[in-house]
Coordinates of C-alpha atoms in Angstrom, one line a residue:
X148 CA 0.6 1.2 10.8
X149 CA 2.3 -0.7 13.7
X150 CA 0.9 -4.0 15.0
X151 CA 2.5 -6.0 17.1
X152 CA 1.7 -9.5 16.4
X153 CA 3.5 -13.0 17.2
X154 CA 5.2 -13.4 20.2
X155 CA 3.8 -10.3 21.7
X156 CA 0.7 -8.4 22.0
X157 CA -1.0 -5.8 20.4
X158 CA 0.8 -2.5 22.6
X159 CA 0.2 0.9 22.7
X160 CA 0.4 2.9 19.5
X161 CA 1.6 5.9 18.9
X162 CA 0.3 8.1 15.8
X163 CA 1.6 11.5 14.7
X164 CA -1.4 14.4 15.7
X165 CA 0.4 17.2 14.0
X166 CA -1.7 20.2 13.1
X167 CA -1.2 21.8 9.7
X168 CA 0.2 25.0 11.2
X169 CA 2.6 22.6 13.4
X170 CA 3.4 20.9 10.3
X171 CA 4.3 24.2 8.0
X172 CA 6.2 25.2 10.7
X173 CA 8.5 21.8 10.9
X174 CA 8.7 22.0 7.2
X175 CA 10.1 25.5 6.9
X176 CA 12.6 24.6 9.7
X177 CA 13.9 22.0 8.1
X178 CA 13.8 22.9 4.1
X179 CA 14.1 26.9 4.9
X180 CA 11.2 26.9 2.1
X181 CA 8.2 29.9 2.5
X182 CA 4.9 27.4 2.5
X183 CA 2.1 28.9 0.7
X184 CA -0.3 26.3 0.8
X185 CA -0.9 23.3 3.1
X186 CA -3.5 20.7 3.4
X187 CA -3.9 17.1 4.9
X188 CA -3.5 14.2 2.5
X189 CA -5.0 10.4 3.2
X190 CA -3.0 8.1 5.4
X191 CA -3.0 5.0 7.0
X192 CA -1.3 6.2 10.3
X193 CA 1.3 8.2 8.5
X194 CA 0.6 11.9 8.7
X195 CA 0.7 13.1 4.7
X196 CA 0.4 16.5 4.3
X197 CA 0.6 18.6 0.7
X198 CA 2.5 21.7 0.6
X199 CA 2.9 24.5 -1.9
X200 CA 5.9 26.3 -1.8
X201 CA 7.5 29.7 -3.9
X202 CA 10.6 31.5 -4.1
X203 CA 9.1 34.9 -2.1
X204 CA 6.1 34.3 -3.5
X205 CA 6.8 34.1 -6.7
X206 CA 4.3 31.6 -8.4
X207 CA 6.3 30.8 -11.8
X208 CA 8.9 28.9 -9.0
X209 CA 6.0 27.5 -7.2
X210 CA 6.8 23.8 -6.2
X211 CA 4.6 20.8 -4.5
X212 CA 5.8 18.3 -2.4
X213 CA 4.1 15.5 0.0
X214 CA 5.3 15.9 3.7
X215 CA 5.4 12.7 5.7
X216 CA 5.5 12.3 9.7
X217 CA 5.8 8.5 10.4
X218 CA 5.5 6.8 13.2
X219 CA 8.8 5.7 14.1
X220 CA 7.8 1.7 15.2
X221 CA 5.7 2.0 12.0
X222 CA 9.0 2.0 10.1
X223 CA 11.0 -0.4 12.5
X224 CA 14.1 1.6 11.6
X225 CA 15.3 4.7 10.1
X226 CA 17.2 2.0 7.5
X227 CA 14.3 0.9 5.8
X228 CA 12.8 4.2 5.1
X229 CA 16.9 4.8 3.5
X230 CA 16.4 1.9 1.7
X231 CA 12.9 3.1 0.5
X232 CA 14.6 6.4 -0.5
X233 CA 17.3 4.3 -2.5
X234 CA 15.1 2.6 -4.0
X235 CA 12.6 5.9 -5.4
X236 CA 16.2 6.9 -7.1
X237 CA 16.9 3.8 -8.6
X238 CA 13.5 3.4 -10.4
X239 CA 13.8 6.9 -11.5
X240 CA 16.8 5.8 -13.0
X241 CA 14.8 2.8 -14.9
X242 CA 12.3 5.5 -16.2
X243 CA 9.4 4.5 -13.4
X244 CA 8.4 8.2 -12.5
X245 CA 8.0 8.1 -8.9
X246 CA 8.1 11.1 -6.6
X247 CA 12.0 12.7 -6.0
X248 CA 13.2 12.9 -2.0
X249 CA 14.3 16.3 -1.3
X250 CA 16.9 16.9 0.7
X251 CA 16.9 19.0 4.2
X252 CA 18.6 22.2 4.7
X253 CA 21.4 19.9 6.3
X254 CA 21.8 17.7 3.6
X255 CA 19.5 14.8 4.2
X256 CA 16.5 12.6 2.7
X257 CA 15.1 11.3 6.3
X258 CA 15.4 13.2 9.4
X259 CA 14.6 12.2 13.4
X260 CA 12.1 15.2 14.8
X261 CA 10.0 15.1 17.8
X262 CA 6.6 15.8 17.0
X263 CA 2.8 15.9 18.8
X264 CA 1.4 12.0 18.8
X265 CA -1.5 10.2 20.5
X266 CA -0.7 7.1 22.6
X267 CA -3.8 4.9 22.7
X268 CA -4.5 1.4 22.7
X269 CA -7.4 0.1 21.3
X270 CA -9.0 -1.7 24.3
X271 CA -8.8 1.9 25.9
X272 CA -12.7 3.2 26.4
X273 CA -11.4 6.2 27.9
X274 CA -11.7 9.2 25.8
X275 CA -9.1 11.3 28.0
X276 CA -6.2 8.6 27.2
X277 CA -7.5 8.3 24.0
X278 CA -6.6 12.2 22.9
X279 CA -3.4 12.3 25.3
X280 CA -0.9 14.5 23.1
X281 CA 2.6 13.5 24.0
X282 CA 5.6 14.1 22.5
X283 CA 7.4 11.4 20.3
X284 CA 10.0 10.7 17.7
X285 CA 8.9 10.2 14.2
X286 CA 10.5 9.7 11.0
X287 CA 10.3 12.6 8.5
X288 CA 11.3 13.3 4.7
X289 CA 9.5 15.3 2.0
X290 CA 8.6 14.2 -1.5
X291 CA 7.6 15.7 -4.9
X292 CA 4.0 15.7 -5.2
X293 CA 3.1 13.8 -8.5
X294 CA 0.1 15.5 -10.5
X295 CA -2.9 13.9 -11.2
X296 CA -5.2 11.8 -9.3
X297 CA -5.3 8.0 -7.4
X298 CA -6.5 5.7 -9.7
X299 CA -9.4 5.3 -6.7
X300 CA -10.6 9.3 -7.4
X301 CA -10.2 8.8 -11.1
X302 CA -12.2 5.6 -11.1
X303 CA -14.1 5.7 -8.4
X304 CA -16.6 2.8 -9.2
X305 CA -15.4 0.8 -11.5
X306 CA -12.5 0.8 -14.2
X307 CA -12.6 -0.6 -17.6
X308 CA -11.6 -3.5 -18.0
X309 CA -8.4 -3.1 -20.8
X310 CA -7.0 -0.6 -18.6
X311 CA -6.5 -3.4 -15.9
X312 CA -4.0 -4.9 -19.0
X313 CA -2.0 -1.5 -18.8
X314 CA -2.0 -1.8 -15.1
X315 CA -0.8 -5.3 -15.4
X316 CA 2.3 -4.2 -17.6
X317 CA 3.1 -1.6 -15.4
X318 CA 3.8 -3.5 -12.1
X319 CA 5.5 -6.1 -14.2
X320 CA 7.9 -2.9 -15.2
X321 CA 8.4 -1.9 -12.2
X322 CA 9.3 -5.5 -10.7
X323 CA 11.6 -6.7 -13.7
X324 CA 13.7 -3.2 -12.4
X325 CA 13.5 -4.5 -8.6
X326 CA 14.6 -7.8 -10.0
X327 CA 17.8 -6.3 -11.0
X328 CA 18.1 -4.1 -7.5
X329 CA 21.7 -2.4 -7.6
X330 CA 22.6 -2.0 -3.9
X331 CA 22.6 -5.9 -2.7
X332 CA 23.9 -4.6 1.1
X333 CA 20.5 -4.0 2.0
X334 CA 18.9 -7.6 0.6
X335 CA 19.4 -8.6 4.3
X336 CA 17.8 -6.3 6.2
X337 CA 14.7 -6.2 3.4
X338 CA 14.5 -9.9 3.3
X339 CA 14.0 -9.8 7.3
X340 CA 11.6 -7.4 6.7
X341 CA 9.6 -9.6 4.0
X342 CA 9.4 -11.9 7.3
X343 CA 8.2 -9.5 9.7
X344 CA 6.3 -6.6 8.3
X345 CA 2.8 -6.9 9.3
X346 CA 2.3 -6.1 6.0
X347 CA 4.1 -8.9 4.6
X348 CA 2.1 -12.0 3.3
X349 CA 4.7 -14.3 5.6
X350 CA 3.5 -12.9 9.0
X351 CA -0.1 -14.1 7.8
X352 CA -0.2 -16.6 10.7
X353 CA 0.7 -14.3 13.4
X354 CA -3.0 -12.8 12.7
X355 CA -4.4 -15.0 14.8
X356 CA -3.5 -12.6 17.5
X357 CA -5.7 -10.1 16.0
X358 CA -9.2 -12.4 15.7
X359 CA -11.0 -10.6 18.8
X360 CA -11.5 -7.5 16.8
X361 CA -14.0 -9.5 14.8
X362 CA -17.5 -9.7 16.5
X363 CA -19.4 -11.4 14.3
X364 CA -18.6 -15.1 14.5
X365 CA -19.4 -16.3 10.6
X366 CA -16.6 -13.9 9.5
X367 CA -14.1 -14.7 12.2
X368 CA -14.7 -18.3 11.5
X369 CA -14.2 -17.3 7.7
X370 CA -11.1 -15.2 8.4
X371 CA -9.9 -18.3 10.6
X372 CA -10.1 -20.5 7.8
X373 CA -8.3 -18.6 5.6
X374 CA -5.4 -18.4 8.0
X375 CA -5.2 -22.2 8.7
X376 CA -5.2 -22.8 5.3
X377 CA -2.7 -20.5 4.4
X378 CA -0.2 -22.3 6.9
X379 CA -1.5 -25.1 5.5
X380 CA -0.6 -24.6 1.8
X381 CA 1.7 -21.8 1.2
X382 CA 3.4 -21.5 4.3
X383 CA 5.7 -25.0 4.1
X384 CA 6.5 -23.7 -0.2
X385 CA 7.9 -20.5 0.8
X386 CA 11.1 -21.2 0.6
X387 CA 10.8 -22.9 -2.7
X388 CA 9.0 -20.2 -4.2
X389 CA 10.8 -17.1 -6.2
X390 CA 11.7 -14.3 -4.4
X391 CA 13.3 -10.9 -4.9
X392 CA 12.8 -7.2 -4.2
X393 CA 9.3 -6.4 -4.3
X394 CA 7.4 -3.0 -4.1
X395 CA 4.4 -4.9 -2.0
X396 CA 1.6 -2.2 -2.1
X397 CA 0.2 -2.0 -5.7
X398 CA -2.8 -0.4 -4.9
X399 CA -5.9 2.2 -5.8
X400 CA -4.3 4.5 -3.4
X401 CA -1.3 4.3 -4.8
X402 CA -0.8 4.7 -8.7
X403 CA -1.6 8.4 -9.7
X404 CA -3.3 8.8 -13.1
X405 CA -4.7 10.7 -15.6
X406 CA -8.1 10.2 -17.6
X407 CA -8.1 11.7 -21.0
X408 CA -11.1 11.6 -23.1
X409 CA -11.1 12.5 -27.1
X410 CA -13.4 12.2 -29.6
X411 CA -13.3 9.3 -32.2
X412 CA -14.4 9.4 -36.1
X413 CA -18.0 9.3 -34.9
X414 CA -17.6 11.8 -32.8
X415 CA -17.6 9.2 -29.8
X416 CA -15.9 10.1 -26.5
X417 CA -13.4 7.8 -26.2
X418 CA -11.5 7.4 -22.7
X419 CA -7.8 6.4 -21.8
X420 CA -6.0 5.5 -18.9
X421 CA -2.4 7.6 -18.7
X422 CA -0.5 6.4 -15.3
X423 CA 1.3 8.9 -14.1
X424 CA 3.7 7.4 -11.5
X425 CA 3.8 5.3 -8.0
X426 CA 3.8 6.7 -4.8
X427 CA 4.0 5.2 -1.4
X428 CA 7.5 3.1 -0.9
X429 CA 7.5 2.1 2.6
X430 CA 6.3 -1.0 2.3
X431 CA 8.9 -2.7 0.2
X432 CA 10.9 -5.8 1.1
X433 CA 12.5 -8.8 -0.8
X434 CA 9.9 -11.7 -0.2
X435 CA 7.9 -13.8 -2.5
X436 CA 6.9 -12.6 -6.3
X437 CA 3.4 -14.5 -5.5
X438 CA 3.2 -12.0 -2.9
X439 CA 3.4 -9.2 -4.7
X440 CA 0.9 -10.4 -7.5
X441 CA -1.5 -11.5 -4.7
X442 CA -1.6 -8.4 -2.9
X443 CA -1.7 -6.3 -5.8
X444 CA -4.8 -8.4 -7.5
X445 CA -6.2 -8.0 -4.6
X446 CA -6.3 -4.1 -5.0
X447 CA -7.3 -4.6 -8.6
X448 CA -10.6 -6.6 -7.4
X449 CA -11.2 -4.1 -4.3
X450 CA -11.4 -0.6 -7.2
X451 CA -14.0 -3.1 -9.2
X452 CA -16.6 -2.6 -7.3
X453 CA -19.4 -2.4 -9.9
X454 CA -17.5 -4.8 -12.4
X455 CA -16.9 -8.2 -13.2
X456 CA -13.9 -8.6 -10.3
X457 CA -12.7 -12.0 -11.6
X458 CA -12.8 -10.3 -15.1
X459 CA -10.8 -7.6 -14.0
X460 CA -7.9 -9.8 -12.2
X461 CA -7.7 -11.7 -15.4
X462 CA -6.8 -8.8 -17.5
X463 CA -4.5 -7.2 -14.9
X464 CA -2.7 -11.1 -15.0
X465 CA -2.7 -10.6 -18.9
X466 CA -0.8 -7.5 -18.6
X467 CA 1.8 -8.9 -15.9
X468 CA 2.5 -12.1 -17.7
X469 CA 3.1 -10.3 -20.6
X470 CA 6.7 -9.2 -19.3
X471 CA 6.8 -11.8 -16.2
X472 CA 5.4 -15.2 -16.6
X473 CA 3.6 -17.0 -13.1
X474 CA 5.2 -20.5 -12.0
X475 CA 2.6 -23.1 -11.6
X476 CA 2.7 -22.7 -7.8
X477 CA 2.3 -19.1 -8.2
X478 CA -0.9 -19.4 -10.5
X479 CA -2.6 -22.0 -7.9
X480 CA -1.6 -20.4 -4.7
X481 CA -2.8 -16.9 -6.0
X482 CA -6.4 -17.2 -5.1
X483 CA -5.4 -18.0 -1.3
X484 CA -2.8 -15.0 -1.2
X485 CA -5.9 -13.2 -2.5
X486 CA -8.4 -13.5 0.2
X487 CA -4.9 -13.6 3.1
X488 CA -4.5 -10.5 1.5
X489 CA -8.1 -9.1 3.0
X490 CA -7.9 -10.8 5.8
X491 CA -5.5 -8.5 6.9
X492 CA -7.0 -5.6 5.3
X493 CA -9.9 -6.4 7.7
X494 CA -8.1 -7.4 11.1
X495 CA -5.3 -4.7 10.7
X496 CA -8.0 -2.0 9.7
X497 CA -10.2 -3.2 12.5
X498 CA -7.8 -3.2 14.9
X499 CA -6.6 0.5 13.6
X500 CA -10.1 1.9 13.8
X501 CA -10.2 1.0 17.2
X502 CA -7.7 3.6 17.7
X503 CA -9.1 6.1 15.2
X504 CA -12.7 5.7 14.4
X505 CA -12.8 9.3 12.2
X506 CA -10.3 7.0 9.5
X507 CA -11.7 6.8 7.0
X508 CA -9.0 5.2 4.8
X509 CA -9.1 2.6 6.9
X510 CA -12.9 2.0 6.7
X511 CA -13.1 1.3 3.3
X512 CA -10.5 -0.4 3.5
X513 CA -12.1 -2.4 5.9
X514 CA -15.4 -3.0 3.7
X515 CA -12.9 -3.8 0.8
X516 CA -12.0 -6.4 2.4
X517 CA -15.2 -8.1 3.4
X518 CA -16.4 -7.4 0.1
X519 CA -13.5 -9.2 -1.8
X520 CA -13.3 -11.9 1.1
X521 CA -16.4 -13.2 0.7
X522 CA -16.3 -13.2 -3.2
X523 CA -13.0 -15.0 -3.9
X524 CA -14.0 -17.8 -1.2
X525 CA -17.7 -18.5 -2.4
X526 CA -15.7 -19.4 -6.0
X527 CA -13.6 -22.6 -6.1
X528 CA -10.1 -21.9 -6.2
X529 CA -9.7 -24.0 -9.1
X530 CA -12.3 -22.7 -10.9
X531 CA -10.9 -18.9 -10.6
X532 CA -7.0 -20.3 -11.9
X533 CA -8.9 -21.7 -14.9
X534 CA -10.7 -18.8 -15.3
X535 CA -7.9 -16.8 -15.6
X536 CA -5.5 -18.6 -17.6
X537 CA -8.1 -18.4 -20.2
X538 CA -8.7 -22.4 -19.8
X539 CA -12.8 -21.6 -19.2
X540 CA -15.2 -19.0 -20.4
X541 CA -16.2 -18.4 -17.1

């Protein structure tokens, strides 16, 4: 997604409307690979499409790959979707399976390509401007398509609550790796990004510009009083708090795993949690370790949706502190990154629905958000840090 936010407004938008035949075309010109199969994938404003691909045909050489249009202002640069591509290889390398770039028929991970878009803006009412196809550059690169399902499709309700433990671990994993980041060249332009991404925690305050989406007045008021005390308290101890590379999207959408269910002495189904891999890199930066704990327990509480959330977040804090350990200021600032966390969920999705009202990725994320939002602030903040550091029973 691309919101402009801060010093200027919210602009046109342009989103990638490529068809599937349009986009098996594009693929084959660029990978000179027969596509067999080819269907639409979920995406924020990111086209995602999965293909199926053989050697004439041939099924025992059949392959599957994720094809990606992005909106080119969505990235901010073709050097952070390089860096994103850098950084898929490198975790490889630490024994994180993520999905492999492939390269194009000339050699490269990330290519330029003009494709179909839609320009709209959501204050538009007209339906004329709002399906005006124009021509635009887009960023676009191929990845191997990991097996399984989201953790969201596997658990589509609820998730038990030691798997959130295991889920814990695993985004501890992958940030002790990104701790230890080989290519320091590109901590510059990251930690630039950790400030300006829309998706970043640190452009929290910048929201403000976003507020008119919300028409009820009890939840902008709510959503305003997250944001003026989030510039209150975290804002001024961001440069004292620990930062480093950070993968910055830990979420339902974005973990790919695998139920298995056996049979125990009593002949007992008994289910586990496998995870598979991590998918989705473009929202990586080097900003604040609270940030990436905060957004990802957010996601933890959003897939509990008929669980015990705070329950949940606690054992998903058990499993990360059993590799990574939270500061003091990280423990008592994580309930406010928490609920900043779905305040941009909702303003960002609300303002992106706007533009497309048939997303619906972005409507539940949008009822994630409210959902979690109003839990997390109806608790004392102090009561939740307690709770979770196992100093109350509830």
């Amino acid at each position: 997604m691309n919101i402009i936010i801060g010093q200027q407004n919210c602009g046109p938008t342009c989103i990638p409307r490529v068809s599937l035949e349009e986009a098996s075309q594009l693929f084959t010109k660029l990978y000179d690979r027969k596509v067999d199969k080819i269907k639409t994938l979920v995406g924020y404003v990111t086209q995602n499409f999965y293909i199926k691909t053989s050697s004439s045909g041939d099924t025992k050489t059949a392959k599957e790959y994720v094809f990606k249009i992005c909106p080119f202002q969505y990235q901010n640069m073709k050097g952070l979707t390089d860096v994103s591509i850098k950084t898929i290889l490198y975790l490889n390398d630490c024994g994180i399976v993520c999905p492999a770039p492939l390269k194009t028929i000339k050699g490269k991970y990330v290519t330029t390509e003009e494709v179909n878009c839609c320009r709209a803006s959501p204050s538009s009412t007209s339906k004329k401007e709002e399906e005006c196809i124009t021509q635009s550059a887009c960023l676009v690169y191929t990845l191997t398509y990991l097996p399984g399902n989201t953790l969201e499709a596997a658990c589509p309700k609820s998730v038990p609550l030691p798997w959130f433990k295991d889920l814990g671990q695993y985004l501890a994993r992958i940030d002790k790796a990104l701790m230890d980041y080989p290519h320091i060249e590109d901590i510059p332009m990251m930690t630039k990004q950790g400030q300006n991404s829309e998706w970043s925690l640190n452009t929290i305050p910048r929201y403000r510009a976003l507020l008119h989406v919300v028409q009820d007045d009890t939840m902008r008021n709510l959503i305003e009083s997250v944001i003026d005390e989030f510039d209150k308290e975290v804002v001024p101890k961001i440069p004292q708090l620990r930062t480093a590379m950070i993968y910055n999207d830990f979420n339902q959408n974005n973990i790919i795993a695998k139920v298995s269910t056996t049979k125990d002495s009593k002949d007992v189904d008994q289910h586990t949690l496998d995870i598979i891999g991590i998918i989705d890199f473009n929202d990586i930066c080097c900003s604040c370790i609270l940030f990436e704990i905060g957004i990802a327990s957010t996601y933890m509480m959003y897939i509990q949706k008929e669980g015990d959330r705070l329950a949940a977040c606690r054992q998903f804090l058990q499993g990360y502190e059993s590799l990574i350990s939270l500061t003091e200021d990280e423990w008592q600032l994580l309930p406010l990154c928490i609920a900043a966390r779905c305040v941009q969920g909702v303003l960002a999705g609300l303002y992106s629905f706007e533009l497309d009202p048939t997303n619906e990725y972005v409507r539940r994320d949008i009822e994630n958000g409210y959902e979690v939002l109003m839990y997390i602030r109806g608790i004392p903040s102090e009561k939740i840090v307690k709770y979770w550091r196992g100093q109350a029973s509830d």
